[in-house]
mmCIF file of C-alpha atoms in Angstrom:
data_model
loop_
_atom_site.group_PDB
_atom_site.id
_atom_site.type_symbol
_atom_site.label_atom_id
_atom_site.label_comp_id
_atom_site.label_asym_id
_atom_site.label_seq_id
_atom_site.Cartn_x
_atom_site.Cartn_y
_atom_site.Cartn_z
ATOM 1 C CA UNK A 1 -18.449 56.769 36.132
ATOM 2 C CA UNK A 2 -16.842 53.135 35.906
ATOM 3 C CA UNK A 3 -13.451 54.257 36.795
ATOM 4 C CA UNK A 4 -14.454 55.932 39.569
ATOM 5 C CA UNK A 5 -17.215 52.986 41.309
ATOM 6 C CA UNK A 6 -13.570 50.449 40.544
ATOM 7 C CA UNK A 7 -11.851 52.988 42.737
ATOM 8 C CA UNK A 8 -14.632 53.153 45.378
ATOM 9 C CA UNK A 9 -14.675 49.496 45.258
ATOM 10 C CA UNK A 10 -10.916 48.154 45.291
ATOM 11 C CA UNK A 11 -10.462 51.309 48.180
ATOM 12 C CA UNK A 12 -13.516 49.394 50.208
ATOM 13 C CA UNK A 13 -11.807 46.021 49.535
ATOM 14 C CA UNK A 14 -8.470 46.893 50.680
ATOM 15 C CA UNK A 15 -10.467 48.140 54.165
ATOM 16 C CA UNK A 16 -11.587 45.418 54.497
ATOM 17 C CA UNK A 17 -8.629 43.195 53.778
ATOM 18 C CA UNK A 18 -6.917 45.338 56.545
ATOM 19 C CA UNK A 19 -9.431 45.051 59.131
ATOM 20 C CA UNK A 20 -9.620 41.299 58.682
ATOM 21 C CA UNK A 21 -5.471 40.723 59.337
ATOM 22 C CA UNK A 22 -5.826 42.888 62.202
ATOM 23 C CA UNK A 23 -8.737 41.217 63.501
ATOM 24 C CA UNK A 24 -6.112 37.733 62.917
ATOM 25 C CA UNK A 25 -2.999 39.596 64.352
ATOM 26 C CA UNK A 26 -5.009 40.307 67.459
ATOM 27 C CA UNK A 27 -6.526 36.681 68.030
ATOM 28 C CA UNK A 28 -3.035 35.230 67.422
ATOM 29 C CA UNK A 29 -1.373 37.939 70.061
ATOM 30 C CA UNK A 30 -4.249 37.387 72.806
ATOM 31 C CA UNK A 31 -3.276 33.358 71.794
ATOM 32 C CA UNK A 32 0.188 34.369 72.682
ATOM 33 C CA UNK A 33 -0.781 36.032 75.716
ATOM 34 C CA UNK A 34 -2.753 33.366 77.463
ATOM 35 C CA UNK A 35 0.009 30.712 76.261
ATOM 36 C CA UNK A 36 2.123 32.467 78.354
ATOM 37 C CA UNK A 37 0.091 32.733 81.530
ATOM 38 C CA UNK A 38 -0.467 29.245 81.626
ATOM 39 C CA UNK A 39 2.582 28.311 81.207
ATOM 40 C CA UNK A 40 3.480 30.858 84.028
ATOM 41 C CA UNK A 41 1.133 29.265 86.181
ATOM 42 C CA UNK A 42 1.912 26.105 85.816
ATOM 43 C CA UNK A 43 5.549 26.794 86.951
ATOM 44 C CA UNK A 44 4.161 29.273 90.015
ATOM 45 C CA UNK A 45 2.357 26.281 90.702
ATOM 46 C CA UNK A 46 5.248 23.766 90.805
ATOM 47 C CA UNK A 47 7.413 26.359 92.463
ATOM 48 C CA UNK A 48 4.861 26.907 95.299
ATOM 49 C CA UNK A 49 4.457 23.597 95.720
ATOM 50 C CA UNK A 50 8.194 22.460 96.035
ATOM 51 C CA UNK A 51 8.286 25.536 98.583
ATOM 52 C CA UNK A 52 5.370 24.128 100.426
ATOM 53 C CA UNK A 53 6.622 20.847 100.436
ATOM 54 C CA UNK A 54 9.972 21.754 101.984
ATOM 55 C CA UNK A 55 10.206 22.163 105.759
ATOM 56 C CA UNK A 56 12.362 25.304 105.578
ATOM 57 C CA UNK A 57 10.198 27.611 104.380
ATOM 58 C CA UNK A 58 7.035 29.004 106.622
ATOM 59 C CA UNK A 59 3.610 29.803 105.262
ATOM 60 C CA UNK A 60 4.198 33.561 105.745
ATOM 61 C CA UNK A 61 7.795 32.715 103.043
ATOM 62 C CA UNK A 62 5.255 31.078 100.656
ATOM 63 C CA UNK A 63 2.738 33.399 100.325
ATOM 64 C CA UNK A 64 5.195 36.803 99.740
ATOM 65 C CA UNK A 65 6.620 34.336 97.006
ATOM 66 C CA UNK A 66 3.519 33.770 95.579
ATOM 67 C CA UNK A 67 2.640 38.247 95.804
ATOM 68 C CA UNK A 68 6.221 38.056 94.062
ATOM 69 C CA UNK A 69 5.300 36.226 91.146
ATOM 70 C CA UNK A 70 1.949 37.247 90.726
ATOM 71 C CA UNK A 71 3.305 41.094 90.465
ATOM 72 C CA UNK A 72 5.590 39.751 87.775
ATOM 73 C CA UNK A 73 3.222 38.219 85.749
ATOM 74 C CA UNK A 74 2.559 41.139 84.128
ATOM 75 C CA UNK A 75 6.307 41.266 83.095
ATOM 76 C CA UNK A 76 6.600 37.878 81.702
ATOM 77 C CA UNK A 77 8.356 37.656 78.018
ATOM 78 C CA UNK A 78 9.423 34.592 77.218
ATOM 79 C CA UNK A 79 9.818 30.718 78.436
ATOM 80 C CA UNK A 80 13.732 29.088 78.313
ATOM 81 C CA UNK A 81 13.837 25.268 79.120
ATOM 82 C CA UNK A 82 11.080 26.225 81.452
ATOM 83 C CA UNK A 83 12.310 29.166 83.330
ATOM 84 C CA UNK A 84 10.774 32.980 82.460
ATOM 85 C CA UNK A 85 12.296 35.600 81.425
ATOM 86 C CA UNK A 86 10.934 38.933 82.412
ATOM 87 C CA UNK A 87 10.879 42.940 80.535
ATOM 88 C CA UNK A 88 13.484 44.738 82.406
ATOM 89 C CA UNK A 89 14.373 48.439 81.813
ATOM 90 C CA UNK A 90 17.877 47.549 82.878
ATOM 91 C CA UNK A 91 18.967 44.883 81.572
ATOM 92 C CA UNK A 92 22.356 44.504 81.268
ATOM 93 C CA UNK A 93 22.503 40.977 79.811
ATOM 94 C CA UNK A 94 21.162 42.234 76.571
ATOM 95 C CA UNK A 95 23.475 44.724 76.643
ATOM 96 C CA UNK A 96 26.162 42.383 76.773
ATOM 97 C CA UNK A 97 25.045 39.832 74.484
ATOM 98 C CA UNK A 98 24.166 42.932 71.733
ATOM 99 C CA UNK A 99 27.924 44.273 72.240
ATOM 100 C CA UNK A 100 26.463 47.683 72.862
ATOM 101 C CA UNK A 101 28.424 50.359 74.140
ATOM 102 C CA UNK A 102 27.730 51.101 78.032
ATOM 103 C CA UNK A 103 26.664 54.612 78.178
ATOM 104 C CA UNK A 104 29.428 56.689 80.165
ATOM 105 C CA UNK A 105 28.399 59.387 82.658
ATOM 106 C CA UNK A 106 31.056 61.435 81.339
ATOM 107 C CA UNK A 107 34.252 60.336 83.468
ATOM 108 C CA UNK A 108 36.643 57.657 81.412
ATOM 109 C CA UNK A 109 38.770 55.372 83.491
ATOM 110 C CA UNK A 110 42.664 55.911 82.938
ATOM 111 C CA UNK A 111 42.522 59.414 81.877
ATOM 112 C CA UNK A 112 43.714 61.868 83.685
ATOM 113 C CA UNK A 113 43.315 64.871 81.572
ATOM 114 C CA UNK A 114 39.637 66.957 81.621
ATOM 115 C CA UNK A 115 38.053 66.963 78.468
ATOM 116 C CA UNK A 116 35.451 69.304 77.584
ATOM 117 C CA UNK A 117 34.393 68.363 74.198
ATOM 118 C CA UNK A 118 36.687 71.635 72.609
ATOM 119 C CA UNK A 119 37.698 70.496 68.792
ATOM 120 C CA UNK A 120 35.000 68.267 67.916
ATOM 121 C CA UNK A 121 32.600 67.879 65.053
ATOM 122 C CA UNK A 122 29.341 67.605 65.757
ATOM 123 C CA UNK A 123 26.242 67.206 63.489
ATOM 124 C CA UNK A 124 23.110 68.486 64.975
ATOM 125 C CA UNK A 125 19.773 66.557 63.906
ATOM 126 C CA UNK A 126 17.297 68.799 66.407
ATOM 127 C CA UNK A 127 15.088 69.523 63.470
ATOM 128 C CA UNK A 128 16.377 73.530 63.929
ATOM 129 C CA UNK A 129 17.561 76.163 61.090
ATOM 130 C CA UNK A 130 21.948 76.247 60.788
ATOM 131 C CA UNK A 131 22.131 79.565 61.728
ATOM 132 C CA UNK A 132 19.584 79.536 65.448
ATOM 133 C CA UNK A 133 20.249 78.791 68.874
ATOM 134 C CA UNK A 134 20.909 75.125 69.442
ATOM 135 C CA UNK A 135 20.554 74.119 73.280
ATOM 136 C CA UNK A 136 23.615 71.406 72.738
ATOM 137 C CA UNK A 137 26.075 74.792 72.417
ATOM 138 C CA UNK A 138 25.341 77.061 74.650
ATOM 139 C CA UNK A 139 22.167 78.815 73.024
ATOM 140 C CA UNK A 140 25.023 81.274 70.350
ATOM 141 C CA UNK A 141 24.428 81.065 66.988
ATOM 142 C CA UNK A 142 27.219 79.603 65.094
ATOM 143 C CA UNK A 143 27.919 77.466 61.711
ATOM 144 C CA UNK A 144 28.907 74.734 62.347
ATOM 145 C CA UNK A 145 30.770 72.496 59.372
ATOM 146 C CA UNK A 146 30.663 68.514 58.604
ATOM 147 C CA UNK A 147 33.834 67.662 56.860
#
C-alpha cells in the first residue's frame, strides 16, 4: 500500500514539476515576444520619422511604408546592429551560409546526355513491405538490393 501511494505521489510531483517549467517557458517566450515588438517599433518609428522628415517622400509614400512594416511585424525574427531580420520561406542566404545543396529541377548545366535515373541504387524509407508497389518505381513490384 506504501509502494504504491510513493508512486501516486512522485507521478503527481513530476506533473507538477512539468506544468510549472512550462508555465516559465511560456512567460519567458511571451518576454521574448514583446522584446521584439518594441524594439520593432521603435525602429518603425525612427524609420517613419526620417521618411517624414525628408522632403522627397509624400504622405501617401509614408503611410504604404508604414502598412509595409506593420504586415511584417508578424514576421519579425531577430534584431542585427539594429536592423530586423524577417522568417522567409525562401531564403536563400541561409542556404548559402549552411552550404546546402540547391535543389535541382532535374536539368544539370554542362551535360548534354539525358539521364533517367537507369542503374541506380535506391533505398526506399516509405514505411511499405519490400515486395509491394512503391509509387517512386512505377507502381511494379520488384526487390530492390542495398549493397
Amino acid at each position: 500500500m506504501k509502494k504504491i501511494i510513493f508512486v501516486i505521489y512522485v507521478g503527481f510531483s513530476g506533473v507538477i514539476a512539468a506544468q510549472n517549467q512550462n508555465t516559465s517557458l511560456e512567460k519567458k517566450l511571451e518576454q521574448d515576444k514583446n522584446d521584439l515588438f518594441s524594439k520593432f517599433d521603435f525602429y518603425k518609428s525612427k524609420l517613419l520619422s526620417n521618411k517624414t522628415l525628408d522632403k522627397n517622400f509624400s504622405t501617401v509614400a509614408v503611410k504604404k511604408l508604414e502598412s509595409k512594416l506593420f504586415s511584417k511585424r508578424k514576421k519579425i525574427d531577430f534584431f542585427f546592429a539594429g536592423k530586423p531580420y524577417f522568417f522567409n520561406a525562401k531564403d536563400l542566404d541561409q542556404i548559402q551560409n549552411s552550404n546546402a545543396d540547391f535543389i535541382q529541377d532535374g536539368r544539370v548545366s554542362g551535360l548534354a546526355k539525358s539521364y533517367n535515373g537507369e542503374n541506380i541504387k535506391v533505398s526506399v524509407f516509405d514505411g511499405g513491405k519490400v515486395y509491394e508497389k512503391h509509387d517512386d518505381f512505377g507502381g511494379t513490384t520488384s526487390k530492390h538490393q542495398n549493397n
